[in-house]
PDB file of C-alpha atoms and ligand atoms in Angstrom:
ATOM      1  CA  MET A  10     -16.183 -11.883   0.165  1.00 54.00           C
ATOM      2  CA  LYS A  11     -16.704  -8.531  -1.517  1.00 69.00           C
ATOM      3  CA  ASP A  12     -15.806  -8.488  -5.229  1.00 87.00           C
ATOM      4  CA  ALA A  13     -12.341  -6.695  -5.328  1.00 92.00           C
ATOM      5  CA  SER A  14     -13.504  -4.475  -8.180  1.00 92.00           C
ATOM      6  CA  GLN A  15     -16.169  -2.853  -5.987  1.00 92.00           C
ATOM      7  CA  CYS A  16     -13.425  -1.745  -3.359  1.00 96.00           C
ATOM      8  CA  PRO A  17     -12.289   1.846  -3.350  1.00 97.00           C
ATOM      9  CA  ILE A  18      -8.842   3.069  -4.546  1.00 98.00           C
ATOM     10  CA  GLY A  19      -6.641   4.314  -1.690  1.00 98.00           C
ATOM     11  CA  VAL A  20      -4.899   7.660  -2.203  1.00 98.00           C
ATOM     12  CA  PHE A  21      -2.413   9.305   0.157  1.00 98.00           C
ATOM     13  CA  ASP A  22      -0.280  12.429   0.427  1.00 98.00           C
ATOM     14  CA  SER A  23       1.425  14.292   3.339  1.00 98.00           C
ATOM     15  CA  GLY A  24      -1.518  16.592   3.246  1.00 97.00           C
ATOM     16  CA  VAL A  25      -3.927  18.349   0.829  1.00 97.00           C
ATOM     17  CA  GLY A  26      -1.622  18.250  -2.298  1.00 97.00           C
ATOM     18  CA  GLY A  27      -2.774  14.858  -3.394  1.00 98.00           C
ATOM     19  CA  LEU A  28      -6.171  16.420  -3.983  1.00 97.00           C
ATOM     20  CA  SER A  29      -4.773  17.632  -7.314  1.00 96.00           C
ATOM     21  CA  ILE A  30      -4.395  13.928  -8.199  1.00 98.00           C
ATOM     22  CA  LEU A  31      -7.689  12.860  -6.702  1.00 98.00           C
ATOM     23  CA  GLN A  32      -9.459  15.518  -8.680  1.00 96.00           C
ATOM     24  CA  ALA A  33      -8.012  14.027 -12.029  1.00 97.00           C
ATOM     25  CA  LEU A  34      -8.853  10.524 -10.870  1.00 97.00           C
ATOM     26  CA  GLN A  35     -12.414  11.477 -10.143  1.00 96.00           C
ATOM     27  CA  GLN A  36     -12.785  13.155 -13.516  1.00 95.00           C
ATOM     28  CA  GLN A  37     -11.265  10.176 -15.385  1.00 96.00           C
ATOM     29  CA  LEU A  38     -12.992   7.476 -13.325  1.00 96.00           C
ATOM     30  CA  PRO A  39     -16.381   8.767 -12.170  1.00 94.00           C
ATOM     31  CA  GLY A  40     -17.532   5.280 -11.243  1.00 95.00           C
ATOM     32  CA  GLU A  41     -14.709   4.568  -8.893  1.00 97.00           C
ATOM     33  CA  SER A  42     -14.771   5.167  -5.098  1.00 97.00           C
ATOM     34  CA  PHE A  43     -11.866   6.692  -3.337  1.00 98.00           C
ATOM     35  CA  VAL A  44     -10.398   6.862   0.218  1.00 98.00           C
ATOM     36  CA  TYR A  45      -8.089   9.757   0.599  1.00 98.00           C
ATOM     37  CA  LEU A  46      -5.628   9.927   3.504  1.00 98.00           C
ATOM     38  CA  ALA A  47      -3.782  13.181   4.403  1.00 98.00           C
ATOM     39  CA  ASP A  48      -0.812  12.368   6.552  1.00 98.00           C
ATOM     40  CA  SER A  49      -1.192  15.803   8.318  1.00 96.00           C
ATOM     41  CA  GLY A  50       0.198  14.579  11.656  1.00 97.00           C
ATOM     42  CA  PHE A  51       3.535  13.900   9.984  1.00 97.00           C
ATOM     43  CA  ALA A  52       3.697  16.613   7.185  1.00 95.00           C
ATOM     44  CA  PRO A  53       5.606  17.989   5.436  1.00 95.00           C
ATOM     45  CA  TYR A  54       7.612  15.160   3.795  1.00 97.00           C
ATOM     46  CA  GLY A  55       9.732  17.313   1.592  1.00 95.00           C
ATOM     47  CA  GLU A  56      12.584  18.129   3.950  1.00 91.00           C
ATOM     48  CA  ARG A  57      12.660  14.718   5.613  1.00 95.00           C
ATOM     49  CA  ASP A  58      14.974  11.779   5.053  1.00 96.00           C
ATOM     50  CA  GLU A  59      14.254   8.583   3.138  1.00 96.00           C
ATOM     51  CA  ALA A  60      13.830   6.373   6.308  1.00 97.00           C
ATOM     52  CA  PHE A  61      11.107   8.742   7.628  1.00 98.00           C
ATOM     53  CA  VAL A  62       9.136   8.984   4.364  1.00 98.00           C
ATOM     54  CA  LEU A  63       9.342   5.216   3.834  1.00 98.00           C
ATOM     55  CA  GLU A  64       8.049   4.651   7.407  1.00 98.00           C
ATOM     56  CA  ARG A  65       5.155   7.059   6.832  1.00 98.00           C
ATOM     57  CA  ALA A  66       4.311   5.650   3.403  1.00 98.00           C
ATOM     58  CA  ARG A  67       4.069   2.136   4.978  1.00 98.00           C
ATOM     59  CA  ALA A  68       1.950   3.599   7.749  1.00 98.00           C
ATOM     60  CA  CYS A  69      -0.392   5.308   5.362  1.00 98.00           C
ATOM     61  CA  LEU A  70      -1.003   2.060   3.453  1.00 98.00           C
ATOM     62  CA  THR A  71      -1.697   0.274   6.676  1.00 98.00           C
ATOM     63  CA  LEU A  72      -4.049   2.901   7.859  1.00 98.00           C
ATOM     64  CA  LEU A  73      -5.951   2.887   4.607  1.00 98.00           C
ATOM     65  CA  ARG A  74      -6.244  -0.945   4.718  1.00 98.00           C
ATOM     66  CA  GLN A  75      -7.333  -0.902   8.353  1.00 97.00           C
ATOM     67  CA  HIS A  76     -10.058   1.530   7.342  1.00 97.00           C
ATOM     68  CA  GLN A  77     -11.240  -0.564   4.388  1.00 95.00           C
ATOM     69  CA  ALA A  78     -10.006  -3.076   1.790  1.00 97.00           C
ATOM     70  CA  ILE A  79      -8.577  -1.196  -1.239  1.00 98.00           C
ATOM     71  CA  LYS A  80      -8.002  -2.522  -4.732  1.00 98.00           C
ATOM     72  CA  ALA A  81      -5.167  -0.209  -5.701  1.00 98.00           C
ATOM     73  CA  LEU A  82      -3.018   2.542  -4.144  1.00 98.00           C
ATOM     74  CA  VAL A  83      -2.125   5.921  -5.628  1.00 98.00           C
ATOM     75  CA  VAL A  84       0.863   7.591  -3.943  1.00 98.00           C
ATOM     76  CA  ALA A  85      -0.276  11.054  -4.647  1.00 98.00           C
ATOM     77  CA  CYS A  86       3.040  12.645  -3.571  1.00 98.00           C
ATOM     78  CA  ASN A  87       6.158  13.070  -5.568  1.00 98.00           C
ATOM     79  CA  THR A  88       8.277  12.864  -2.491  1.00 98.00           C
ATOM     80  CA  ALA A  89       6.831   9.558  -1.281  1.00 98.00           C
ATOM     81  CA  THR A  90       6.969   8.205  -4.826  1.00 98.00           C
ATOM     82  CA  ALA A  91      10.647   9.116  -5.150  1.00 98.00           C
ATOM     83  CA  LEU A  92      11.658   7.708  -1.723  1.00 98.00           C
ATOM     84  CA  ALA A  93       9.310   4.861  -1.013  1.00 98.00           C
ATOM     85  CA  ILE A  94       7.370   3.435  -3.962  1.00 98.00           C
ATOM     86  CA  SER A  95       9.900   0.804  -4.946  1.00 98.00           C
ATOM     87  CA  VAL A  96       9.849  -0.720  -1.431  1.00 98.00           C
ATOM     88  CA  LEU A  97       5.984  -0.465  -1.237  1.00 98.00           C
ATOM     89  CA  ARG A  98       5.738  -2.442  -4.484  1.00 98.00           C
ATOM     90  CA  GLN A  99       8.238  -5.026  -3.352  1.00 98.00           C
ATOM     91  CA  GLU A 100       6.338  -5.500  -0.040  1.00 98.00           C
ATOM     92  CA  ASN A 101       2.903  -5.608  -1.555  1.00 98.00           C
ATOM     93  CA  PRO A 102       3.264  -7.345  -4.956  1.00 98.00           C
ATOM     94  CA  GLU A 103      -0.512  -8.194  -5.141  1.00 96.00           C
ATOM     95  CA  LEU A 104      -1.540  -4.586  -4.914  1.00 98.00           C
ATOM     96  CA  PRO A 105      -1.408  -2.282  -8.055  1.00 98.00           C
ATOM     97  CA  ILE A 106       0.557   0.837  -6.824  1.00 98.00           C
ATOM     98  CA  PHE A 107       0.832   3.995  -8.847  1.00 98.00           C
ATOM     99  CA  GLY A 108       2.972   7.030  -8.168  1.00 98.00           C
ATOM    100  CA  VAL A 109       3.606  10.525  -9.483  1.00 98.00           C
ATOM    101  CA  GLU A 110       6.885  11.804 -10.884  1.00 96.00           C
ATOM    102  CA  PRO A 111       7.927  15.269 -12.071  1.00 97.00           C
ATOM    103  CA  ALA A 112       6.802  15.438 -15.770  1.00 96.00           C
ATOM    104  CA  ILE A 113      10.271  16.289 -17.034  1.00 96.00           C
ATOM    105  CA  LYS A 114      10.102  14.037 -20.099  1.00 95.00           C
ATOM    106  CA  PRO A 115       6.934  15.640 -21.533  1.00 95.00           C
ATOM    107  CA  ALA A 116       8.369  18.982 -20.513  1.00 97.00           C
ATOM    108  CA  ALA A 117      11.478  18.418 -22.582  1.00 96.00           C
ATOM    109  CA  ALA A 118       9.291  17.459 -25.580  1.00 95.00           C
ATOM    110  CA  ALA A 119       7.129  20.535 -25.125  1.00 96.00           C
ATOM    111  CA  SER A 120       9.846  23.193 -24.586  1.00 97.00           C
ATOM    112  CA  LEU A 121      10.575  25.340 -27.681  1.00 97.00           C
ATOM    113  CA  THR A 122      13.399  27.293 -25.881  1.00 97.00           C
ATOM    114  CA  HIS A 123      14.833  23.931 -24.616  1.00 97.00           C
ATOM    115  CA  LYS A 124      14.945  25.340 -21.132  1.00 97.00           C
ATOM    116  CA  VAL A 125      12.692  23.698 -18.507  1.00 98.00           C
ATOM    117  CA  GLY A 126      12.167  24.708 -14.903  1.00 98.00           C
ATOM    118  CA  VAL A 127      11.444  22.127 -12.224  1.00 98.00           C
ATOM    119  CA  LEU A 128       9.794  23.024  -8.830  1.00 98.00           C
ATOM    120  CA  ALA A 129       9.834  20.170  -6.298  1.00 98.00           C
ATOM    121  CA  THR A 130      10.778  19.421  -2.699  1.00 98.00           C
ATOM    122  CA  ALA A 131      14.396  19.056  -1.794  1.00 97.00           C
ATOM    123  CA  ALA A 132      13.850  15.372  -1.022  1.00 97.00           C
ATOM    124  CA  THR A 133      12.427  14.689  -4.491  1.00 98.00           C
ATOM    125  CA  LEU A 134      15.217  16.607  -6.273  1.00 98.00           C
ATOM    126  CA  GLN A 135      17.922  14.733  -4.311  1.00 97.00           C
ATOM    127  CA  SER A 136      16.495  11.296  -4.718  1.00 97.00           C
ATOM    128  CA  SER A 137      18.137   8.697  -6.846  1.00 96.00           C
ATOM    129  CA  LYS A 138      14.900   8.017  -8.601  1.00 96.00           C
ATOM    130  CA  PHE A 139      14.705  11.608  -9.825  1.00 97.00           C
ATOM    131  CA  LEU A 140      18.347  11.864 -10.654  1.00 97.00           C
ATOM    132  CA  GLU A 141      18.105   8.695 -12.796  1.00 96.00           C
ATOM    133  CA  LEU A 142      15.158  10.135 -14.660  1.00 94.00           C
ATOM    134  CA  LEU A 143      17.099  13.227 -15.285  1.00 95.00           C
ATOM    135  CA  ASP A 144      20.152  11.334 -16.377  1.00 94.00           C
ATOM    136  CA  ARG A 145      18.128   9.648 -19.093  1.00 92.00           C
ATOM    137  CA  LEU A 146      17.335  13.012 -20.549  1.00 91.00           C
ATOM    138  CA  GLN A 147      20.822  14.305 -20.588  1.00 82.00           C
ATOM    139  CA  ALA A 148      21.224  13.241 -24.147  1.00 77.00           C
ATOM    140  CA  THR A 149      18.481  15.691 -25.194  1.00 80.00           C
ATOM    141  CA  ASP A 150      19.474  19.310 -25.763  1.00 90.00           C
ATOM    142  CA  THR A 151      17.190  20.484 -22.968  1.00 95.00           C
ATOM    143  CA  GLU A 152      18.588  22.444 -19.967  1.00 96.00           C
ATOM    144  CA  PHE A 153      16.748  21.772 -16.657  1.00 97.00           C
ATOM    145  CA  VAL A 154      16.751  24.476 -14.000  1.00 98.00           C
ATOM    146  CA  LEU A 155      15.941  22.735 -10.659  1.00 98.00           C
ATOM    147  CA  GLN A 156      14.411  24.573  -7.760  1.00 98.00           C
ATOM    148  CA  ALA A 157      13.833  23.162  -4.289  1.00 98.00           C
ATOM    149  CA  CYS A 158      10.876  25.026  -2.728  1.00 98.00           C
ATOM    150  CA  GLU A 159      11.289  24.627   1.031  1.00 97.00           C
ATOM    151  CA  GLY A 160       8.129  25.696   2.844  1.00 96.00           C
ATOM    152  CA  LEU A 161       5.937  26.108  -0.193  1.00 97.00           C
ATOM    153  CA  ALA A 162       3.855  22.923   0.342  1.00 97.00           C
ATOM    154  CA  ASP A 163       3.403  23.902   4.003  1.00 95.00           C
ATOM    155  CA  ALA A 164       2.312  27.450   3.058  1.00 95.00           C
ATOM    156  CA  ILE A 165      -0.252  26.043   0.568  1.00 95.00           C
ATOM    157  CA  GLU A 166      -1.418  23.624   3.321  1.00 93.00           C
ATOM    158  CA  GLN A 167      -1.742  26.345   5.930  1.00 90.00           C
ATOM    159  CA  GLN A 168      -3.319  29.145   3.818  1.00 87.00           C
ATOM    160  CA  TRP A 169      -6.739  28.825   5.553  1.00 80.00           C
ATOM    161  CA  GLN A 170      -5.182  29.133   8.987  1.00 80.00           C
ATOM    162  CA  THR A 171      -3.105  32.099   7.959  1.00 75.00           C
ATOM    163  CA  GLY A 172      -6.101  33.802   6.179  1.00 74.00           C
ATOM    164  CA  GLY A 173      -4.808  34.234   2.641  1.00 76.00           C
ATOM    165  CA  ASN A 174      -2.233  33.419   0.003  1.00 87.00           C
ATOM    166  CA  SER A 175       0.379  36.086   0.665  1.00 93.00           C
ATOM    167  CA  ALA A 176       2.868  33.566   2.070  1.00 94.00           C
ATOM    168  CA  VAL A 177       2.315  31.293  -0.925  1.00 96.00           C
ATOM    169  CA  LEU A 178       2.789  34.222  -3.372  1.00 96.00           C
ATOM    170  CA  GLY A 179       5.864  35.431  -1.521  1.00 97.00           C
ATOM    171  CA  LEU A 180       7.610  32.063  -1.678  1.00 98.00           C
ATOM    172  CA  CYS A 181       6.621  31.571  -5.394  1.00 98.00           C
ATOM    173  CA  ARG A 182       8.189  34.951  -6.105  1.00 98.00           C
ATOM    174  CA  GLN A 183      11.342  34.161  -4.220  1.00 98.00           C
ATOM    175  CA  TYR A 184      11.879  30.717  -5.835  1.00 98.00           C
ATOM    176  CA  LEU A 185      10.974  31.755  -9.413  1.00 98.00           C
ATOM    177  CA  ALA A 186      13.392  34.732  -9.115  1.00 98.00           C
ATOM    178  CA  GLN A 187      16.279  32.375  -8.353  1.00 98.00           C
ATOM    179  CA  MET A 188      15.649  30.481 -11.599  1.00 98.00           C
ATOM    180  CA  GLY A 189      16.227  33.095 -14.226  1.00 97.00           C
ATOM    181  CA  ALA A 190      13.939  34.603 -16.895  1.00 98.00           C
ATOM    182  CA  PHE A 191      10.660  33.072 -17.945  1.00 98.00           C
ATOM    183  CA  GLY A 192       9.088  33.483 -21.446  1.00 98.00           C
ATOM    184  CA  ASN A 193       9.341  32.470 -25.012  1.00 96.00           C
ATOM    185  CA  ALA A 194      12.614  34.048 -26.126  1.00 97.00           C
ATOM    186  CA  ALA A 195      15.830  32.087 -26.491  1.00 97.00           C
ATOM    187  CA  GLY A 196      17.509  31.383 -23.207  1.00 96.00           C
ATOM    188  CA  GLN A 197      14.194  31.799 -21.242  1.00 98.00           C
ATOM    189  CA  ILE A 198      12.307  29.058 -19.341  1.00 98.00           C
ATOM    190  CA  ASP A 199       9.103  28.383 -21.364  1.00 98.00           C
ATOM    191  CA  THR A 200       7.940  25.286 -19.451  1.00 98.00           C
ATOM    192  CA  LEU A 201       7.555  24.882 -15.667  1.00 98.00           C
ATOM    193  CA  VAL A 202       7.222  21.282 -14.229  1.00 98.00           C
ATOM    194  CA  LEU A 203       5.182  21.299 -10.971  1.00 98.00           C
ATOM    195  CA  GLY A 204       6.923  18.439  -9.300  1.00 98.00           C
ATOM    196  CA  CYS A 205       5.044  18.448  -5.930  1.00 98.00           C
ATOM    197  CA  THR A 206       1.335  17.668  -5.855  1.00 98.00           C
ATOM    198  CA  HIS A 207       0.697  20.701  -3.704  1.00 97.00           C
ATOM    199  CA  TYR A 208       1.951  23.069  -6.407  1.00 97.00           C
ATOM    200  CA  PRO A 209      -0.927  22.965  -8.800  1.00 96.00           C
ATOM    201  CA  PHE A 210      -2.896  24.647  -6.050  1.00 95.00           C
ATOM    202  CA  ALA A 211      -0.354  27.689  -6.497  1.00 96.00           C
ATOM    203  CA  SER A 212      -0.847  27.656 -10.273  1.00 96.00           C
ATOM    204  CA  ARG A 213      -2.584  31.046 -10.218  1.00 95.00           C
ATOM    205  CA  GLU A 214       0.249  32.623  -8.248  1.00 96.00           C
ATOM    206  CA  LEU A 215       2.961  30.900 -10.372  1.00 97.00           C
ATOM    207  CA  GLN A 216       1.308  31.871 -13.687  1.00 97.00           C
ATOM    208  CA  SER A 217       0.935  35.449 -12.563  1.00 96.00           C
ATOM    209  CA  LEU A 218       4.688  35.565 -12.001  1.00 97.00           C
ATOM    210  CA  THR A 219       5.910  33.650 -15.009  1.00 98.00           C
ATOM    211  CA  GLY A 220       3.493  35.309 -17.447  1.00 97.00           C
ATOM    212  CA  MET A 221       0.760  33.461 -19.493  1.00 97.00           C
ATOM    213  CA  SER A 222       3.101  32.288 -22.228  1.00 97.00           C
ATOM    214  CA  VAL A 223       4.942  29.804 -19.898  1.00 98.00           C
ATOM    215  CA  ARG A 224       3.348  26.346 -19.756  1.00 98.00           C
ATOM    216  CA  LEU A 225       2.793  24.768 -16.373  1.00 98.00           C
ATOM    217  CA  LEU A 226       2.919  20.895 -16.345  1.00 97.00           C
ATOM    218  CA  GLU A 227       1.297  18.693 -13.655  1.00 92.00           C
ATOM    219  CA  PRO A 228       0.832  14.944 -13.559  1.00 87.00           C
ATOM    220  CA  GLY A 229      -2.750  14.552 -12.575  1.00 94.00           C
ATOM    221  CA  ALA A 230      -4.388  13.543 -15.941  1.00 95.00           C
ATOM    222  CA  PRO A 231      -1.609  11.178 -17.185  1.00 95.00           C
ATOM    223  CA  VAL A 232      -1.597   9.317 -13.808  1.00 97.00           C
ATOM    224  CA  ALA A 233      -5.477   9.017 -13.894  1.00 98.00           C
ATOM    225  CA  LYS A 234      -5.224   7.595 -17.464  1.00 97.00           C
ATOM    226  CA  ARG A 235      -2.613   5.011 -16.372  1.00 97.00           C
ATOM    227  CA  VAL A 236      -4.738   3.933 -13.377  1.00 98.00           C
ATOM    228  CA  GLN A 237      -7.785   3.510 -15.630  1.00 98.00           C
ATOM    229  CA  GLN A 238      -5.743   1.436 -18.098  1.00 98.00           C
ATOM    230  CA  VAL A 239      -4.331  -0.907 -15.470  1.00 98.00           C
ATOM    231  CA  LEU A 240      -7.621  -1.391 -13.735  1.00 98.00           C
ATOM    232  CA  MET A 241      -9.166  -2.471 -17.034  1.00 97.00           C
ATOM    233  CA  GLU A 242      -6.339  -4.825 -17.837  1.00 97.00           C
ATOM    234  CA  LYS A 243      -6.748  -6.479 -14.359  1.00 97.00           C
ATOM    235  CA  GLY A 244     -10.531  -6.667 -14.481  1.00 96.00           C
ATOM    236  CA  LEU A 245     -10.790  -4.329 -11.531  1.00 97.00           C
ATOM    237  CA  THR A 246     -12.966  -1.547 -13.039  1.00 96.00           C
ATOM    238  CA  ALA A 247     -15.954  -0.799 -10.728  1.00 94.00           C
ATOM    239  CA  GLN A 248     -19.276  -1.913 -12.261  1.00 86.00           C
ATOM    240  CA  ASN A 249     -22.555  -0.007 -11.922  1.00 75.00           C
ATOM    241  CA  GLN A 250     -21.679   2.155  -8.947  1.00 75.00           C
ATOM    242  CA  ASP A 251     -21.564   5.924  -8.344  1.00 84.00           C
ATOM    243  CA  GLY A 252     -18.178   7.001  -7.172  1.00 89.00           C
ATOM    244  CA  GLN A 253     -17.979   7.808  -3.454  1.00 93.00           C
ATOM    245  CA  CYS A 254     -15.196   9.567  -1.600  1.00 96.00           C
ATOM    246  CA  GLN A 255     -14.032   9.225   1.981  1.00 97.00           C
ATOM    247  CA  LEU A 256     -11.508  11.469   3.773  1.00 98.00           C
ATOM    248  CA  LEU A 257      -9.064  10.551   6.470  1.00 98.00           C
ATOM    249  CA  ALA A 258      -6.353  12.458   8.181  1.00 98.00           C
ATOM    250  CA  THR A 259      -3.688  11.456  10.679  1.00 98.00           C
ATOM    251  CA  GLY A 260      -3.464  14.936  12.286  1.00 96.00           C
ATOM    252  CA  GLU A 261      -5.475  18.000  12.216  1.00 92.00           C
ATOM    253  CA  THR A 262      -8.522  17.753   9.851  1.00 95.00           C
ATOM    254  CA  SER A 263      -9.430  21.382   9.027  1.00 93.00           C
ATOM    255  CA  ASN A 264      -6.971  22.015   6.317  1.00 94.00           C
ATOM    256  CA  LEU A 265      -8.301  18.928   4.303  1.00 96.00           C
ATOM    257  CA  GLN A 266     -11.885  19.930   4.998  1.00 94.00           C
ATOM    258  CA  GLN A 267     -11.287  23.412   3.709  1.00 93.00           C
ATOM    259  CA  ALA A 268      -9.258  22.289   0.736  1.00 94.00           C
ATOM    260  CA  VAL A 269     -11.818  19.815  -0.384  1.00 95.00           C
ATOM    261  CA  SER A 270     -14.700  22.268  -0.214  1.00 93.00           C
ATOM    262  CA  HIS A 271     -12.588  24.978  -1.870  1.00 91.00           C
ATOM    263  CA  TRP A 272     -10.919  23.132  -4.649  1.00 92.00           C
ATOM    264  CA  LEU A 273     -13.097  19.987  -5.113  1.00 92.00           C
ATOM    265  CA  ASN A 274     -16.416  21.757  -4.341  1.00 91.00           C
ATOM    266  CA  LEU A 275     -17.336  18.924  -2.014  1.00 90.00           C
ATOM    267  CA  SER A 276     -18.609  19.071   1.463  1.00 90.00           C
ATOM    268  CA  LEU A 277     -17.484  15.930   3.172  1.00 93.00           C
ATOM    269  CA  PRO A 278     -16.547  14.986   6.734  1.00 94.00           C
ATOM    270  CA  VAL A 279     -12.941  14.219   7.527  1.00 97.00           C
ATOM    271  CA  ARG A 280     -12.305  11.359   9.966  1.00 97.00           C
ATOM    272  CA  GLN A 281      -9.142  11.440  12.162  1.00 97.00           C
ATOM    273  CA  VAL A 282      -7.218   8.114  12.189  1.00 97.00           C
TER     274      VAL A 282
HETATM  275  N1  DGL B  20       2.778  16.810  -1.951  1.00 85.16           N
HETATM  276  C1  DGL B  20       4.032  16.280  -1.710  1.00 85.16           C
HETATM  277  C2  DGL B  20       4.898  15.958  -2.945  1.00 85.16           C
HETATM  278  O1  DGL B  20       4.281  15.859  -4.041  1.00 85.16           O
HETATM  279  C3  DGL B  20       4.793  16.557  -0.461  1.00 85.16           C
HETATM  280  C4  DGL B  20       5.002  17.893  -0.024  1.00 85.16           C
HETATM  281  C5  DGL B  20       5.550  17.844   1.340  1.00 85.16           C
HETATM  282  O2  DGL B  20       5.002  17.205   2.273  1.00 85.16           O
HETATM  283  O3  DGL B  20       6.621  18.430   1.591  1.00 85.16           O
HETATM  284  O4  DGL B  20       6.083  16.068  -2.975  1.00 85.16           O
END
């Protein structure tokens, strides 16, 4: 039987957003191989209910394992982490499973105006997991301005089909305008949490609207460090191999293909599963 440490790490998201996490994983763990699954046939997740997202999270894990044995799973999606990771962990106790959560704790620590904005899907913001996280920070003197961004992940996903980023920019403008003023002065939001893995791919648009003084926080690097630490503790670090990457999608494949070549500078085939 193949040594488990030589197996790839499975990564999934509803679509291309999880590539922001994959990018950080590849930087932190260049010797590891990855299988990335975009659940494009069932995206977006952000306006769906818990039962739907849980069923898809289970299906994604099954599809990854049918494709190839994996030694760990990264749920590269805030929505699926919020709605499904506890059940996935209960059902698969032998598999190390990592998730991504909006970085509101580091944001509270970083904010000098004590006013933090959080952009995420409606499903993430309404989830009990997120509300508990928020509750634990109520004792701090930070005010959180929460903004659900319906349609933004989808616009980021579709930008190659629609021929540009004007829909992305328009939605960023609309949602940021609802949150109040951004900047360094008292009462302004000086830290913005990107609580959906698609949103780092709209950083340029967001930063152009908030101004450069506002700090954008995304979870890729801390998650990658945590994966590295746990693989080391469990003796699962890959030995003597060059990291490879395979791409799978449950629906249309061209968004993932375009996103990987554009953002990760990789030219790889996408297999439909
Ligand atoms: N990228 C996902 C997240 O982090 C999901 C976006 C969506 O499918 O709505 O929440």
